[in-house]
PDB file of C-alpha atoms in Angstrom:
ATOM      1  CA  UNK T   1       6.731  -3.648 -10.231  1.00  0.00           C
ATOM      2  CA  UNK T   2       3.530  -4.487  -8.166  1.00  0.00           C
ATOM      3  CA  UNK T   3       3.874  -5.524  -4.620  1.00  0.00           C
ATOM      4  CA  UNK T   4       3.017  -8.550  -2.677  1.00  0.00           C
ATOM      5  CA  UNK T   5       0.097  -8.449  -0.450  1.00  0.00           C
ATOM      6  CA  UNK T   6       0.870  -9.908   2.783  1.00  0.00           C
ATOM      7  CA  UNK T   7       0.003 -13.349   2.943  1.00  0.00           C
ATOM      8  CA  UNK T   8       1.592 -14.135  -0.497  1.00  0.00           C
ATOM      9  CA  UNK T   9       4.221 -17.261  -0.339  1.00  0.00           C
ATOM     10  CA  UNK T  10       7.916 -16.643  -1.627  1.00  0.00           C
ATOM     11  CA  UNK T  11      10.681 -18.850  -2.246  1.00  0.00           C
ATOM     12  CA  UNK T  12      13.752 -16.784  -1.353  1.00  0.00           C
ATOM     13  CA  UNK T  13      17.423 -18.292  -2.517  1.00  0.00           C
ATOM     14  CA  UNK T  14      18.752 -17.687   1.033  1.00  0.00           C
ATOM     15  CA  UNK T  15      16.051 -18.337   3.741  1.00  0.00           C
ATOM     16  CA  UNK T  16      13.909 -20.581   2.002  1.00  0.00           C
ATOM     17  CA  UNK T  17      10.058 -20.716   1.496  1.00  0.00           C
ATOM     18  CA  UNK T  18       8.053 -18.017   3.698  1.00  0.00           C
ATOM     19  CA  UNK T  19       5.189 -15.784   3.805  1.00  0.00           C
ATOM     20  CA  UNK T  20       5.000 -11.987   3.972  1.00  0.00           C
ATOM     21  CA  UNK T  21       3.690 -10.265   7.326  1.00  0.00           C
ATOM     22  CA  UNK T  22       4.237  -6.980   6.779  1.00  0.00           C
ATOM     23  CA  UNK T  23       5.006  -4.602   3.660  1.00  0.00           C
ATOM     24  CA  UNK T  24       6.620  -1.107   4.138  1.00  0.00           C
ATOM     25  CA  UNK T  25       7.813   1.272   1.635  1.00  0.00           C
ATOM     26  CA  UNK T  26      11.404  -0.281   1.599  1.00  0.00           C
ATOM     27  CA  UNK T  27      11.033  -4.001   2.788  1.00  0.00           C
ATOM     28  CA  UNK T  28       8.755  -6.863   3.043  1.00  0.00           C
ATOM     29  CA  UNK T  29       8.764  -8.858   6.454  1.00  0.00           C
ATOM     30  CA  UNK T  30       8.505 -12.689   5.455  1.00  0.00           C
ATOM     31  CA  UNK T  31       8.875 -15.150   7.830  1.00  0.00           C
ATOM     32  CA  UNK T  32      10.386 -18.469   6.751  1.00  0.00           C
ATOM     33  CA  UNK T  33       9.631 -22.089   7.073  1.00  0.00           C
ATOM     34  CA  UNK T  34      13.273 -22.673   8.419  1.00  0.00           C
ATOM     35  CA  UNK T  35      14.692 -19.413   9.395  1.00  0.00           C
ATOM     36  CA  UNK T  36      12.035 -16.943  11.442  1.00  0.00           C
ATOM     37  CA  UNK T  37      11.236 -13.438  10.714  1.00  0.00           C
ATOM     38  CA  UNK T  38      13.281 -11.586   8.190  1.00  0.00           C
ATOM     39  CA  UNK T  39      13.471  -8.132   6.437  1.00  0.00           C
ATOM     40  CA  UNK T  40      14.121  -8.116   2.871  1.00  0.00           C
ATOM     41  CA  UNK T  41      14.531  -5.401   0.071  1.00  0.00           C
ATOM     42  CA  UNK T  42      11.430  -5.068  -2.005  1.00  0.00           C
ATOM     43  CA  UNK T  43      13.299  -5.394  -5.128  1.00  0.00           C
ATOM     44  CA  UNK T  44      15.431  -8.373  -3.671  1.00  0.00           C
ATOM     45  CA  UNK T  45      15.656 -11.564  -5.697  1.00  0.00           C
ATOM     46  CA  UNK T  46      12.861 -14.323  -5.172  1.00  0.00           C
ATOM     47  CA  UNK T  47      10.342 -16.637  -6.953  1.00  0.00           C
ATOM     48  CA  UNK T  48       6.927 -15.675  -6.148  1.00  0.00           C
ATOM     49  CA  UNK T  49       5.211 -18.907  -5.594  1.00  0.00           C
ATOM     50  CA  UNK T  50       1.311 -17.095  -5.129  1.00  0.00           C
ATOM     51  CA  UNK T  51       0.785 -13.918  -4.653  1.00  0.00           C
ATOM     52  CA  UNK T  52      -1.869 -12.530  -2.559  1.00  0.00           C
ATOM     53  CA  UNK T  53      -4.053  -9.667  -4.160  1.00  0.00           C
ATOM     54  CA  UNK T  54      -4.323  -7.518  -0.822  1.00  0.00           C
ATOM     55  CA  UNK T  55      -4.233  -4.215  -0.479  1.00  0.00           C
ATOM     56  CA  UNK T  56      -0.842  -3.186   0.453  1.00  0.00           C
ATOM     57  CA  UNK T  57       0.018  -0.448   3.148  1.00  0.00           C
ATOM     58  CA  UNK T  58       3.446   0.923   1.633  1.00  0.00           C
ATOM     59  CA  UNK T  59       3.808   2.748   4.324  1.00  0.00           C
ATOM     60  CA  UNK T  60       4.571   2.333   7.551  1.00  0.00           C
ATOM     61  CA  UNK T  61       2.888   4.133  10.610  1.00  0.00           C
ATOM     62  CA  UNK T  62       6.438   4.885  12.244  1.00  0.00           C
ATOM     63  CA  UNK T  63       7.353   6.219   8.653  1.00  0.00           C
ATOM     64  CA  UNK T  64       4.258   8.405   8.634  1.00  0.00           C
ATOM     65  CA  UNK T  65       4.850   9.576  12.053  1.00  0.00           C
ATOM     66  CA  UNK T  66       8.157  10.444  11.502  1.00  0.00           C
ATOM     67  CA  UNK T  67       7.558  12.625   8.331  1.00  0.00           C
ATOM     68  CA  UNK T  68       5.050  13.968  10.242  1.00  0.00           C
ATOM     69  CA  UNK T  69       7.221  15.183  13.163  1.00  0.00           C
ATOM     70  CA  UNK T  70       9.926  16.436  10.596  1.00  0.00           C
ATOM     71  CA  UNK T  71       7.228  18.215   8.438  1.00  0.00           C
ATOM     72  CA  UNK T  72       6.241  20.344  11.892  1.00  0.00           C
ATOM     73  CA  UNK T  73       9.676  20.780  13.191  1.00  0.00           C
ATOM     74  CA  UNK T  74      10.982  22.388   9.662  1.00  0.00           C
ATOM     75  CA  UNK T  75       7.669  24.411   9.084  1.00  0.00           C
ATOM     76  CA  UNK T  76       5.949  26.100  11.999  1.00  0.00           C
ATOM     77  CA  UNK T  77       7.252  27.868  14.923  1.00  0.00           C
ATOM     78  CA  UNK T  78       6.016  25.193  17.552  1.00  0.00           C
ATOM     79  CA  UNK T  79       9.356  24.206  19.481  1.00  0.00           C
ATOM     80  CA  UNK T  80      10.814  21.289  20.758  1.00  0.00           C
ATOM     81  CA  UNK T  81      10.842  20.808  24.834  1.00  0.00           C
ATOM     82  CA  UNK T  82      13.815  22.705  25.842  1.00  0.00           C
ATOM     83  CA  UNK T  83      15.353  21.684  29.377  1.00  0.00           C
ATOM     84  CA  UNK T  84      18.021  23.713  31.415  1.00  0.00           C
ATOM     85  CA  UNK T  85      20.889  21.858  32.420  1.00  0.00           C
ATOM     86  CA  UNK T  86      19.845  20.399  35.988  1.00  0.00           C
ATOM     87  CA  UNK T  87      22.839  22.356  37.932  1.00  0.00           C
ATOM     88  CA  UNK T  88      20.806  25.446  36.949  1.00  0.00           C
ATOM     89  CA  UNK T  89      17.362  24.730  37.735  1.00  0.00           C
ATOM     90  CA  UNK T  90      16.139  27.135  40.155  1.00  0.00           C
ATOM     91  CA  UNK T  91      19.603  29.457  40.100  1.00  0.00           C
ATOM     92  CA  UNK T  92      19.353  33.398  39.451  1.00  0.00           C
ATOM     93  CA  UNK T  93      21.482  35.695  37.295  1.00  0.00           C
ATOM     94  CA  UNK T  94      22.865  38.627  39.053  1.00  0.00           C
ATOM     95  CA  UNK T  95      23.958  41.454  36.829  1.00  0.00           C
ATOM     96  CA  UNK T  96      25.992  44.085  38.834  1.00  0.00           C
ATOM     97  CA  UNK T  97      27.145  47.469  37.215  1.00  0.00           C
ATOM     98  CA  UNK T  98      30.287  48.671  37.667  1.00  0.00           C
ATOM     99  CA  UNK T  99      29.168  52.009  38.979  1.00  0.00           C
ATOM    100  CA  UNK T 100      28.479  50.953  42.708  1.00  0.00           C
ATOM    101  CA  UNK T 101      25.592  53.762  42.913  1.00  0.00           C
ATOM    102  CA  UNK T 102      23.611  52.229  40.805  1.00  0.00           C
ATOM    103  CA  UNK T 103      21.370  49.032  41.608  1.00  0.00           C
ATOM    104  CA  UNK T 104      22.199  45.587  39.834  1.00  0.00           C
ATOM    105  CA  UNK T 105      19.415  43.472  38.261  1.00  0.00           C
ATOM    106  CA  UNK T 106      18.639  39.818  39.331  1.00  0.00           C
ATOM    107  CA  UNK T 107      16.626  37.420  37.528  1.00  0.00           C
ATOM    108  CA  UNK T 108      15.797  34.201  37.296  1.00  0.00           C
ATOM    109  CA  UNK T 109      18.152  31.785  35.294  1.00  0.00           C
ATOM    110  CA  UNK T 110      14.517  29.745  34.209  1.00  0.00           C
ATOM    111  CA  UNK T 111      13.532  33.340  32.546  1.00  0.00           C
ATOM    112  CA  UNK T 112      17.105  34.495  31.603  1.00  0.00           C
ATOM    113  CA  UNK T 113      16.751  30.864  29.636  1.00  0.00           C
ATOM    114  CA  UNK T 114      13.472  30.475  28.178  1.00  0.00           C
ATOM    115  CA  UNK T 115      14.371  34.326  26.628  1.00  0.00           C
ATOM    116  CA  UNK T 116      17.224  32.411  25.294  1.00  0.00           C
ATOM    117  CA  UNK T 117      15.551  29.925  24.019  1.00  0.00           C
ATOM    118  CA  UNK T 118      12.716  31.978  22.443  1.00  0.00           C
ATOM    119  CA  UNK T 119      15.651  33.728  20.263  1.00  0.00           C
ATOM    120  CA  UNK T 120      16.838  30.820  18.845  1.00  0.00           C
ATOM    121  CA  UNK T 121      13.266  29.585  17.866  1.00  0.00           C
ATOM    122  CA  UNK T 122      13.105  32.883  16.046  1.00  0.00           C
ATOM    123  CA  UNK T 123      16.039  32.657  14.212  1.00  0.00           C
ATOM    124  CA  UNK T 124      15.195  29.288  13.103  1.00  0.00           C
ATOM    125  CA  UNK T 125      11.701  30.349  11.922  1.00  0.00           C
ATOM    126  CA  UNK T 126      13.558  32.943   9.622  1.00  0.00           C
ATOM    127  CA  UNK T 127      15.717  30.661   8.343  1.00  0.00           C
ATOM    128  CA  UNK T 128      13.003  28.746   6.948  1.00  0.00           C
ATOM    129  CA  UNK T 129      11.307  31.727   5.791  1.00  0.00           C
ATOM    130  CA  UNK T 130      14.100  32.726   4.021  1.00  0.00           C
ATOM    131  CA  UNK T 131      14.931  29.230   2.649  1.00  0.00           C
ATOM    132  CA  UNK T 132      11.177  29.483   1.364  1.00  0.00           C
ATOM    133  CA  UNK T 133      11.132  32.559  -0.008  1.00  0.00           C
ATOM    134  CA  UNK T 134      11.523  34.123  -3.840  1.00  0.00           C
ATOM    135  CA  UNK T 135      15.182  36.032  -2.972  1.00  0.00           C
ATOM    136  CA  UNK T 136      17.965  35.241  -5.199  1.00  0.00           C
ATOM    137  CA  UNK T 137      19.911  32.439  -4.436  1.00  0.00           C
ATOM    138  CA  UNK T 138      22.752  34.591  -3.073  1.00  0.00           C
ATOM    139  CA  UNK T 139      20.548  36.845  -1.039  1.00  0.00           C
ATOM    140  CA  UNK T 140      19.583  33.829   0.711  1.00  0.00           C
ATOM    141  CA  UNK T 141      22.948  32.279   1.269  1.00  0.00           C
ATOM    142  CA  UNK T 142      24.147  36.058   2.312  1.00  0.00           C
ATOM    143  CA  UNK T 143      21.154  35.395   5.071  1.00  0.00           C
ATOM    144  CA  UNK T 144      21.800  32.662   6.026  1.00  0.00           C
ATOM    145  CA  UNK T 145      25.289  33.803   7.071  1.00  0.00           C
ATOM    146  CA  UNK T 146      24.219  35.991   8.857  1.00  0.00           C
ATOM    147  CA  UNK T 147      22.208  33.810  10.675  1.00  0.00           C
ATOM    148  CA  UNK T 148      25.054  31.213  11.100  1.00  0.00           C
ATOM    149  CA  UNK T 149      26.672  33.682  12.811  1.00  0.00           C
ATOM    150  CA  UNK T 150      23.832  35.135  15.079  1.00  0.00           C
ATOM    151  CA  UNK T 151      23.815  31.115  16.373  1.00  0.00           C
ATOM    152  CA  UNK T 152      28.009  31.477  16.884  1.00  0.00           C
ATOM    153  CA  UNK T 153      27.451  35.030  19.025  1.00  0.00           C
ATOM    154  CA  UNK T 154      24.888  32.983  21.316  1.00  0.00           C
ATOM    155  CA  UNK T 155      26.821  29.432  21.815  1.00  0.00           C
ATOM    156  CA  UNK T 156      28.392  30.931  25.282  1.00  0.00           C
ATOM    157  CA  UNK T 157      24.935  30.219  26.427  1.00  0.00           C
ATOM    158  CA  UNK T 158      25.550  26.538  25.865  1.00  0.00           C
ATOM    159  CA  UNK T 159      26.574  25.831  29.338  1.00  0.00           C
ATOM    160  CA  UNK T 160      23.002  26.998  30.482  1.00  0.00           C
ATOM    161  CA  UNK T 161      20.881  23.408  27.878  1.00  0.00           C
ATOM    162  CA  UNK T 162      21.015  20.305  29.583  1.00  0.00           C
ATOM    163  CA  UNK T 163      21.297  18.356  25.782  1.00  0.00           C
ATOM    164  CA  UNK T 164      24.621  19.022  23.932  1.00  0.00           C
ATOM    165  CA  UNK T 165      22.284  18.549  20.756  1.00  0.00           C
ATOM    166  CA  UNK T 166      19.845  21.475  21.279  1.00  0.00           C
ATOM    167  CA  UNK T 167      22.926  23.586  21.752  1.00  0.00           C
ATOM    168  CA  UNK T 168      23.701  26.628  19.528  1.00  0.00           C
ATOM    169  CA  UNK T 169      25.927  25.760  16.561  1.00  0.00           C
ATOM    170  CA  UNK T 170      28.148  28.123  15.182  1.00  0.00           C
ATOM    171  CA  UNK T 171      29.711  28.679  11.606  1.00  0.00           C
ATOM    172  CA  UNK T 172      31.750  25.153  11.363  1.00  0.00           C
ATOM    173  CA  UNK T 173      35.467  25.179  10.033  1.00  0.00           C
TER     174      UNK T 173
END
């Protein structure tokens, strides 16, 4: 199937004559005599009454971008922005032992956090490493458990991320 070039005039059973504006990989944007701009399937039904010889983009930039960001986010180890929940910006953790002789330990909650943080981003780098690498298929999945559960021993550190989705996940059941 060859694609329309924008600028090439269709007679759709629905909306009428129109011309396309716009070609993406899924959809071409006509807009019709009688009813405006609208989105149809590339393979939809329609007479072609000329088509125009363009070159067609079947791509769009949004749909480039997008790959793009999910290409980084599944292969390198550059993070997302993490933020703290706001309640605990600029809050300390105190650690006291029980033995009263002994001094405690107080640190920021910002450093306590981004330590946090830093494990996850770890864990998820090795979980594409071993997704990527030549194990056996039950090596990895024997992994990957134990990964699923490294992410369950740290989700009582979920109170500290301001986003419910950049929380750890645990084994689901």
């Amino acid at each position: 199937m060859k694609l329309l070039g924008i600028g090439s005039r269709i007679n759709h059973a629905e909306f009428g004559k129109g011309v396309v504006t716009n070609v993406t990989s899924k959809h071409y944007w006509v807009t019709f005599i009688e009813n405006g701009l609208e989105t149809i399937a590339i393979d939809s039904e329609f007479e072609v009454i000329e088509a125009a010889e363009d070159e067609v983009d079947s791509i769009s930039f949004f749909e480039v971008e997008q790959s793009l960001k999910s290409i980084l986010k599944k292969w390198s180890d550059v993070s997302e922005v993490i933020t703290i929940a706001d309640k605990w910006k600029g809050g300390k953790l105190i650690m006291e032992p029980g033995d009263t002789n002994l001094r405690g330990k107080e640190l920021p909650i910002d450093t306590f956090f981004h330590k946090i943080t830093m494990v996850r981003d770890r864990l998820r780098v090795m979980e594409q490493k071993i997704n990527s690498s030549n194990l056996e298929e039950q090596e990895k999945i024997d992994l990957q458990q134990y990964i699923t559960r490294s992410y369950g021993s740290l989700t009582s550190f979920n109170v500290l991320f301001k986003l419910k989705s950049q929380q750890f996940v645990g084994q689901k059941k």
